[in-house]
Every structure is written in structure tokens, then in C-alpha cells.
Coordinates of C-alpha atoms in Angstrom, one line a residue:
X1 CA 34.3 5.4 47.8
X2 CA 37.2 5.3 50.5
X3 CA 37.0 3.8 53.8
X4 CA 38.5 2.4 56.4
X5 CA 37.8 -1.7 57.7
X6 CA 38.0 -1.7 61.6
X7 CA 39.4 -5.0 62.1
X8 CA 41.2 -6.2 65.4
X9 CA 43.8 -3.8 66.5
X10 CA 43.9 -1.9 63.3
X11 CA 42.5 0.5 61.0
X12 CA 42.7 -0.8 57.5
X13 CA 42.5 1.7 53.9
X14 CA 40.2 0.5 51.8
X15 CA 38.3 1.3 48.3
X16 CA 34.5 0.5 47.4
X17 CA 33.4 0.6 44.2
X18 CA 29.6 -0.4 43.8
X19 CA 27.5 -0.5 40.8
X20 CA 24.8 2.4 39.5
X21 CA 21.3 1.3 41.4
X22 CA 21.0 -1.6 43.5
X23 CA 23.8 -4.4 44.0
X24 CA 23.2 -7.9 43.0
X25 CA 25.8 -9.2 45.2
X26 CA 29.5 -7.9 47.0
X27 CA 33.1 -9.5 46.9
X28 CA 35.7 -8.6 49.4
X29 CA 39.5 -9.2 47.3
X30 CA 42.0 -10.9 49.5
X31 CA 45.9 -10.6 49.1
X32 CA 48.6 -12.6 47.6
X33 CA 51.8 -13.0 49.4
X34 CA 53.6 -10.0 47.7
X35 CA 50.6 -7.9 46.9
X36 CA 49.2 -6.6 50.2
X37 CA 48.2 -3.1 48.6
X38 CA 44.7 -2.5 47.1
X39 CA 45.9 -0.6 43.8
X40 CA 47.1 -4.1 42.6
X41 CA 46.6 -4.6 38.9
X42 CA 44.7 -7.9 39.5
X43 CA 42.3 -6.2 42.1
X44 CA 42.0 -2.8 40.6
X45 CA 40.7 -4.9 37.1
X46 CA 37.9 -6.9 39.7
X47 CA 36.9 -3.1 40.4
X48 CA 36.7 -2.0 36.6
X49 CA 34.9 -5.5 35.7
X50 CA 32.5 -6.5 38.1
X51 CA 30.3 -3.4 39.1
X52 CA 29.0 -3.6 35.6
X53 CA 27.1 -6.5 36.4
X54 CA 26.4 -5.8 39.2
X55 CA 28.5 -6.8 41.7
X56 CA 30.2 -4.4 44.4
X57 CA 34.1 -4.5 45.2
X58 CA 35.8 -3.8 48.3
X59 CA 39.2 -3.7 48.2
X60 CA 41.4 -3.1 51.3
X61 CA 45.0 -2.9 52.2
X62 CA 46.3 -5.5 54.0
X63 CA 47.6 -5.3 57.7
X64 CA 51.5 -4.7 57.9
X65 CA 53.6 -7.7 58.6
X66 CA 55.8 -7.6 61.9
X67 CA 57.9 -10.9 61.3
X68 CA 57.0 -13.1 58.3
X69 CA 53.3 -13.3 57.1
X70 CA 50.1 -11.8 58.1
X71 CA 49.4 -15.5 59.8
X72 CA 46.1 -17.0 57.7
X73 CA 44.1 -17.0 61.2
X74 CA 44.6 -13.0 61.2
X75 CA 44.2 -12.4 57.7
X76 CA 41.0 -14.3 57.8
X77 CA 39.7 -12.2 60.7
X78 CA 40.7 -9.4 58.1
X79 CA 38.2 -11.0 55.9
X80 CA 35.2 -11.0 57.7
X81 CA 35.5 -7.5 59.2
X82 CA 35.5 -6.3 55.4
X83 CA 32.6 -9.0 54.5
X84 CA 30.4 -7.4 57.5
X85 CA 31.5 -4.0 56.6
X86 CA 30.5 -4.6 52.6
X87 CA 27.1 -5.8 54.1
X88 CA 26.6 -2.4 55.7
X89 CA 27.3 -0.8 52.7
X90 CA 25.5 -3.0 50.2
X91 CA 22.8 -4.3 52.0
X92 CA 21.3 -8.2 52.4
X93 CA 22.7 -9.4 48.9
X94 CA 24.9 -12.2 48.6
X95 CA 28.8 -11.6 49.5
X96 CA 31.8 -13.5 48.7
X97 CA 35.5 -13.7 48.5
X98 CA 38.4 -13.5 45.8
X99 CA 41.5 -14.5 46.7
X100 CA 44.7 -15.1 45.2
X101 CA 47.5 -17.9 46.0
X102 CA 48.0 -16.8 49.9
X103 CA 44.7 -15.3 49.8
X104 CA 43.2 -18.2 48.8
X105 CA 43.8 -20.2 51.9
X106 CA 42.8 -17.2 53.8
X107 CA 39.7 -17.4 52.0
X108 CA 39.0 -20.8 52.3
X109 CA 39.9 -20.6 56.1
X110 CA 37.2 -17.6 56.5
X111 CA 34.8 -20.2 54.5
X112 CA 35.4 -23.1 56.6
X113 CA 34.8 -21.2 59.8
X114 CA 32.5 -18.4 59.0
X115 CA 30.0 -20.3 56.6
X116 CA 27.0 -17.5 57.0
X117 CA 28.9 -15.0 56.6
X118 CA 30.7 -16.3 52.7
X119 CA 28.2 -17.1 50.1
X120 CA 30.5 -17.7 47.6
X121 CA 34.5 -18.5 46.7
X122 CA 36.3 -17.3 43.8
X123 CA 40.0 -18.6 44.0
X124 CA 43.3 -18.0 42.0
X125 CA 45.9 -20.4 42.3
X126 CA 44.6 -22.3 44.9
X127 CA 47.3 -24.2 46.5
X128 CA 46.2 -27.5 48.2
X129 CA 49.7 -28.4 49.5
X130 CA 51.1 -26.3 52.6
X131 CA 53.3 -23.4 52.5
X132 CA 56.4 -25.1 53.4
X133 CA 56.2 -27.9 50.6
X134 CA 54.9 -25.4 48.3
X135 CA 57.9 -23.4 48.8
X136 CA 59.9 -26.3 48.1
X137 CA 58.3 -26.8 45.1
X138 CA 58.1 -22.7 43.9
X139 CA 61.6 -22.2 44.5
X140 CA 62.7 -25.5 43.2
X141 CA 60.9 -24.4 39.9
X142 CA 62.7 -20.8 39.7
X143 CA 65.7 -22.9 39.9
X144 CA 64.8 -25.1 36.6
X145 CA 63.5 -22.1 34.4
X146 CA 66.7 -20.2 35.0
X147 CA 68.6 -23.1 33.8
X148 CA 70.1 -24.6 37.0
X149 CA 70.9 -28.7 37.2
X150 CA 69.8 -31.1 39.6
X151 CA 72.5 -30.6 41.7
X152 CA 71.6 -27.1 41.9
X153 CA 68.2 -27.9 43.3
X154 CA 69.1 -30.8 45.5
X155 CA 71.4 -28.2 47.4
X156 CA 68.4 -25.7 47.6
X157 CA 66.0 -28.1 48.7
X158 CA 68.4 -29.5 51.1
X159 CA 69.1 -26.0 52.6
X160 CA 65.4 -25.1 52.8
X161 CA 64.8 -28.3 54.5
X162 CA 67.5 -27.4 57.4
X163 CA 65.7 -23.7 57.4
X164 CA 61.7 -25.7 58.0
X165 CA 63.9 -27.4 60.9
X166 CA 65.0 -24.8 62.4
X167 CA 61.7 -23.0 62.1
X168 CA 59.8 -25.8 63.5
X169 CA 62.4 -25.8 66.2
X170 CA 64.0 -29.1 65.8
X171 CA 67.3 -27.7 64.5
X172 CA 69.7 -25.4 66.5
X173 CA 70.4 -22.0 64.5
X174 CA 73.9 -22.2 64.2
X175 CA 73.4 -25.3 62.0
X176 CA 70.5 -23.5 59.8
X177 CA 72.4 -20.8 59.6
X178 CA 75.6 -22.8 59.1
X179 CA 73.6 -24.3 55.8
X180 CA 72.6 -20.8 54.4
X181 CA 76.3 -19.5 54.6
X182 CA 77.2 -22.7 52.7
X183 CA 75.3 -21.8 49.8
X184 CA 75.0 -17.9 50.2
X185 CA 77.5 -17.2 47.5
X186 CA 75.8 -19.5 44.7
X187 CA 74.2 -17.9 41.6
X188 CA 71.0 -19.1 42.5
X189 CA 70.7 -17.9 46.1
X190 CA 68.7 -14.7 44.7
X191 CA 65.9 -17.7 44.0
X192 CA 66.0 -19.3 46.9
X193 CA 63.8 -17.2 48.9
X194 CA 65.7 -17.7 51.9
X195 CA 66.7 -15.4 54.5
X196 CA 70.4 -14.7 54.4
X197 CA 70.3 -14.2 58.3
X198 CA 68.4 -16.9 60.5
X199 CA 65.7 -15.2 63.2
X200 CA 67.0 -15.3 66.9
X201 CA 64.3 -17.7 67.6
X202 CA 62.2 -20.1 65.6
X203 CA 58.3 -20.1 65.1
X204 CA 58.2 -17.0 62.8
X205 CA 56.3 -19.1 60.2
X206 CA 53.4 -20.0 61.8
X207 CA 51.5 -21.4 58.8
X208 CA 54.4 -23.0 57.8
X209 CA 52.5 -26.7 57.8
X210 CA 48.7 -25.6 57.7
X211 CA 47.0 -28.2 55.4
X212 CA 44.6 -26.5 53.3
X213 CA 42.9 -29.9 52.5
X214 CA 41.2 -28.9 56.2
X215 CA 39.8 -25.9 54.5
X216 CA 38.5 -27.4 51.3
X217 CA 36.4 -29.8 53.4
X218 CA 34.9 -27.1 55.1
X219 CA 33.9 -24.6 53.0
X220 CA 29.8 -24.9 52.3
X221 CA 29.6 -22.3 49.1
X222 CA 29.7 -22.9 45.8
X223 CA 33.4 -21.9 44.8
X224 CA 35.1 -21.5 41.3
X225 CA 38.7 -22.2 40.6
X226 CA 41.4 -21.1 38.4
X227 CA 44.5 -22.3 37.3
X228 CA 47.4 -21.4 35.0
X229 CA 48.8 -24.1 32.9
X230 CA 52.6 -22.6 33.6
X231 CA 52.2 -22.2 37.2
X232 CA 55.9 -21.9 38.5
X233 CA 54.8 -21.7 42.1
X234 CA 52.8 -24.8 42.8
X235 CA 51.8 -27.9 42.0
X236 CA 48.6 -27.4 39.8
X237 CA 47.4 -31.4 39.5
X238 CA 48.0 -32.2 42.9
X239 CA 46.1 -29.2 44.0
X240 CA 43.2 -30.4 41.5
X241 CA 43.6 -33.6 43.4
X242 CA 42.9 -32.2 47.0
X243 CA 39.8 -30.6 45.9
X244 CA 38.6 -33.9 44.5
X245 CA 39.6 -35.6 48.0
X246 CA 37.5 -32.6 49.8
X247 CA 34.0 -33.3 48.0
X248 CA 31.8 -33.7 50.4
X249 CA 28.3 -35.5 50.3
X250 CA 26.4 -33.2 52.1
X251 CA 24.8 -31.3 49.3
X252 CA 27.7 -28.6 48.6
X253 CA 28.4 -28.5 45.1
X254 CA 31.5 -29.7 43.9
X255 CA 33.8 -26.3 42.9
X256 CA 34.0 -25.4 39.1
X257 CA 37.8 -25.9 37.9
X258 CA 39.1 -23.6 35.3
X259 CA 42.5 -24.3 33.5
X260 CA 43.7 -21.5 31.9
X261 CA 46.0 -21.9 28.8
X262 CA 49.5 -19.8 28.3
X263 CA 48.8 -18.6 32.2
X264 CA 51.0 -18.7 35.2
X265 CA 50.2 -18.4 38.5
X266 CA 48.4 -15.2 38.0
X267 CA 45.9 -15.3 35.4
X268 CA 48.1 -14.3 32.7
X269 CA 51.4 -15.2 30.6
X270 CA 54.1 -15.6 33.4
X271 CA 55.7 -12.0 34.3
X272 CA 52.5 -10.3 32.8
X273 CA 51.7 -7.2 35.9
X274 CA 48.6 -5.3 33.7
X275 CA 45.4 -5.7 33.2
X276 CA 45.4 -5.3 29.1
X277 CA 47.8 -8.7 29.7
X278 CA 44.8 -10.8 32.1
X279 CA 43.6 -13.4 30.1
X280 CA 40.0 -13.0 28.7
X281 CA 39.2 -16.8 29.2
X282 CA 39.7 -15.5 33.0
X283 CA 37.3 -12.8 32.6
X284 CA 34.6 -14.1 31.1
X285 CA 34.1 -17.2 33.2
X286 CA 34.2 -15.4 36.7
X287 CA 31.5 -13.1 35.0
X288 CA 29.3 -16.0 33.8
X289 CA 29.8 -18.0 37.0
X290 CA 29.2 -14.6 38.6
X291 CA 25.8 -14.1 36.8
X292 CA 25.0 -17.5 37.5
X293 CA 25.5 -17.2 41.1
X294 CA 24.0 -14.1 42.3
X295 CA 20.3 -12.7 41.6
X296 CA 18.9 -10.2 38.7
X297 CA 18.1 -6.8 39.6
X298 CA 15.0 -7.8 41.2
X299 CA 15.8 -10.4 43.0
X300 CA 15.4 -13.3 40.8
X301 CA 18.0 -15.6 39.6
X302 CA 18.7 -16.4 36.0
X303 CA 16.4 -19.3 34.8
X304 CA 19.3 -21.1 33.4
X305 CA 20.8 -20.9 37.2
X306 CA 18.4 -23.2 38.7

């Protein structure tokens, strides 16, 4: 079924795709940085999966960037417009999110401030470090798989340092933009991620130091996590860590943590972009948890989910 999610100021394409009969439950898909479109291999399979069991998918296209991201607080907005429009659709049955790397924290952030509205997290890649230092970190990583040295990196992360300054608007932009003509010509500039032109002003990253350690200690649903062994973007233990940190004593149920062998920071070998290449380990535990979470056909929940 296409549709359109009226969220603030714009009018955003989106695809349903329910089960036969009644719904057990309904997840809204939310976007990673560079896949903002709903035909995206890792959405489209949460489409072909799910229903079977069950569970309605509502996928929508994200809002066009102006400068930079979608910031999180929009894109979490996003969220919940799609969240109440899937409950028009599918009726009083539990409703969640999935969301990958960026969309994670924009779940998490629609969690934390919308608890009635999100009965349930399902997170890929997960990052509990902010943008900036997980930036850093992705880029320095590029860096070492393609073979660069230490020195190499040192420079990158030294340039990308000067670039946060600026950004944060404690460095002028002659001397950010001073740093990214030093190292412009250098073979690993493609990896850097970094524009070759500074913006006129600074502040275009908004989310630049958002600590999503806020957002874990918020969020009131049971959530499951998964993440690659290979990630090349972030720093899989210490985001493990900040979960830990975020347990709360208040009855929420501490999140279900999936590592997934031979995965990257999708949940698949590294470079893999189909959905005969998403790992099976992936599949089937989001569909158990799944089945675990939400009620049977006629309302009941799975004796073993008590």
C-alpha cells in the first residue's frame, strides 16, 4: 500500500506492507545516514520477512537534507508521525521501531521522549559514542583497511579535529579550511569524509556532540541489538559498554545484544548491498525476539514469553 506520512512541513512517500488478516504488531524503519530512500535492500527485506508473522511494515522516505543531516530532533519527529500513522492503519497492536546506525539514535531519541507511543526497539549498529568521535573513529578505520600508516591517520584525525572546531565555532574558517587544502591532495582524502570546501558559517552539524548514552537511559521498551563483528564505522565494545552504563533499575529490561559473526556494520559481510547476502543469524533472532514480543493472533502472548 502507498502513502504519504504528514509530518511537520512535509509530505513524506511511504510503503505499507501488512500481513493477511489481523496484525500482531507494526514497525516503522528508520534511515541510515546514506540510505534515506525506502527501496533500500535492508528495509525492503524487513517488508518481505516480517508480515509473515505477523507484523506490519511501514517504510517511508526520508525528508531531504538542506545542509548536512536531517538533525536527530527532526528525524525523530519523522518517527512518530509514521508510528501514529501505522496505528491508524493497523489498529491498537503494539508498534515499534528499526533503525539503522543514524537511525538508531533517532530511534532511541523517539524512545526516550515519546515512551507511549514506542513499544519496542530493534537497533542496528547502535552507536553509543557521538557523531563527531564516531566519525573519527569510521574514518580513521577506512584509513587502516586501505593500507594507510599511522602517520596517515594522525594527519586525518588531526584535520578532522580542526573541521569539529570550526563547526563548533571555536576555529576561524580560514584556518579549517587552511588544514583541508593541506591534505586535499593526499591519496587518502577520498576517505576522509570531509568537505573539500568549509561552509560560510559554522553550526551545520548540529548533532555533532549529542551523547546517545542520554537516549539509552531513557528509553522504557524492551529493545534488541545487533552488531557486526567487522564493524569499520564504530566502536562495537564501547558501544556494548554504554548500554551496560544505561540499565536502569526501574523495571525496564535490560536490551538483548546480538553479535553477529563475519558482519560489518550492516548485518552482512562488509560491502554486502542484497538481501540473499543478510546474514540468517540476523534474521532469525529479530523474528524470534519478534514473536516473543508481540501477541498471537488472538491476542495472547506466547507462553514461553511470560
Amino acid at each position: 500500500m502507498e502513502l504519504t506520512i504528514d509530518a511537520d512541513g512535509a509530505a513524506l512517500p511511504a510503503s505499507l506492507t501488512v500481513p493477511d488478516g489481523h496484525s500482531r504488531g507494526g514497525l516503522v524503519v528508520l534511515h541510515g545516514a546514506a540510505a534515506g530512500q525506502r527501496s533500500f535492500f535492508l528495509y525492503d527485506h524487513l517488508a518481505r520477512v516480517l508480515p509473515a508473522m505477523g507484523v506490519a511494515v511501514l517504510r517511508y522516505d526520508r525528508r531531504p537534507r538542506e545542509e548536512g543531516d536531517v538533525p536527530l530532533a527532526v528525524q525523530a519527529a519523522d518517527a512518530r508521525a509514521a508510528l501514529l500513522r501505522l496505528r491508524r492503519e493497523v489498529g491498537d497492536v503494539p508498534t515499534g521501531l528499526w533503525g539503522v546506525s543514524q537511525g538508531a539514535w533517532a530511534a532511541l531519541l523517539t524512545a526516550a521522549t515519546h515512551p507511549a507511543d514506542v513499544a519496542f526497539l530493534v537497533l542496528v549498529s547502535a552507536c553509543g559514542i557521538s557523531p563527531a568521535r564516531q566519525m573519527r573513529f569510521g574514518t580513521a578505520e577506512q584509513l587502516r583497511r586501505a593500507g594507510f600508516g599511522s602517520a596517515d591517520v594522525a594527519e586525518l584525525l588531526d584535520v578532522r579535529l580542526t573541521d569539529e572546531g570550526f563547526l563548533r565555532g571555536d576555529v576561524s574558517r580560514s584556518v579549517a579550511q587552511a588544514a583541508v587544502d593541506r591534505v586535499a591532495g593526499r591519496a587518502w582524502f577520498p576517505l576522509s569524509y570531509l568537505r573539500r570546501t568549509m561552509p560560510d558559517q559554522p553550526g551545520s552539524w548540529v548533532d555533532m556532540d549529542v551523547d546517545p548514552a542520554v537516549f539509552m537511559a531513557g528509553v522504557r521498551c524492551p529493545t534488541l541489538l545487533f552488531y557486526g563483528e567487522t564493524d569499520d564505522w564504530m566502536p562495537v565494545d564501547e558501544s556494548i559498554a554504554a548500554w551496560r552504563r544505561a540499565d536502569t533499575a526501574d523495571g525496564t529490561p535490560s536490551p538483548e545484544i546480538c553479535r553477529l559473526p563475519g558482519c560489518g556494520h550492516l548485518p552482512g559481510p562488509d560491502g554486502n548491498t542484497t538481501i540473499d547476502g543478510i546474514s540468517p543469524q540476523y534474521t532469525e533472532t529479530m523474528s524470534r525476539w519478534l514473536d516473543s514480543q508481540l501477541p498471537h493472533r488472538h491476542g495472547q502472548r506466547r507462553p514461553d514469553a511470560e
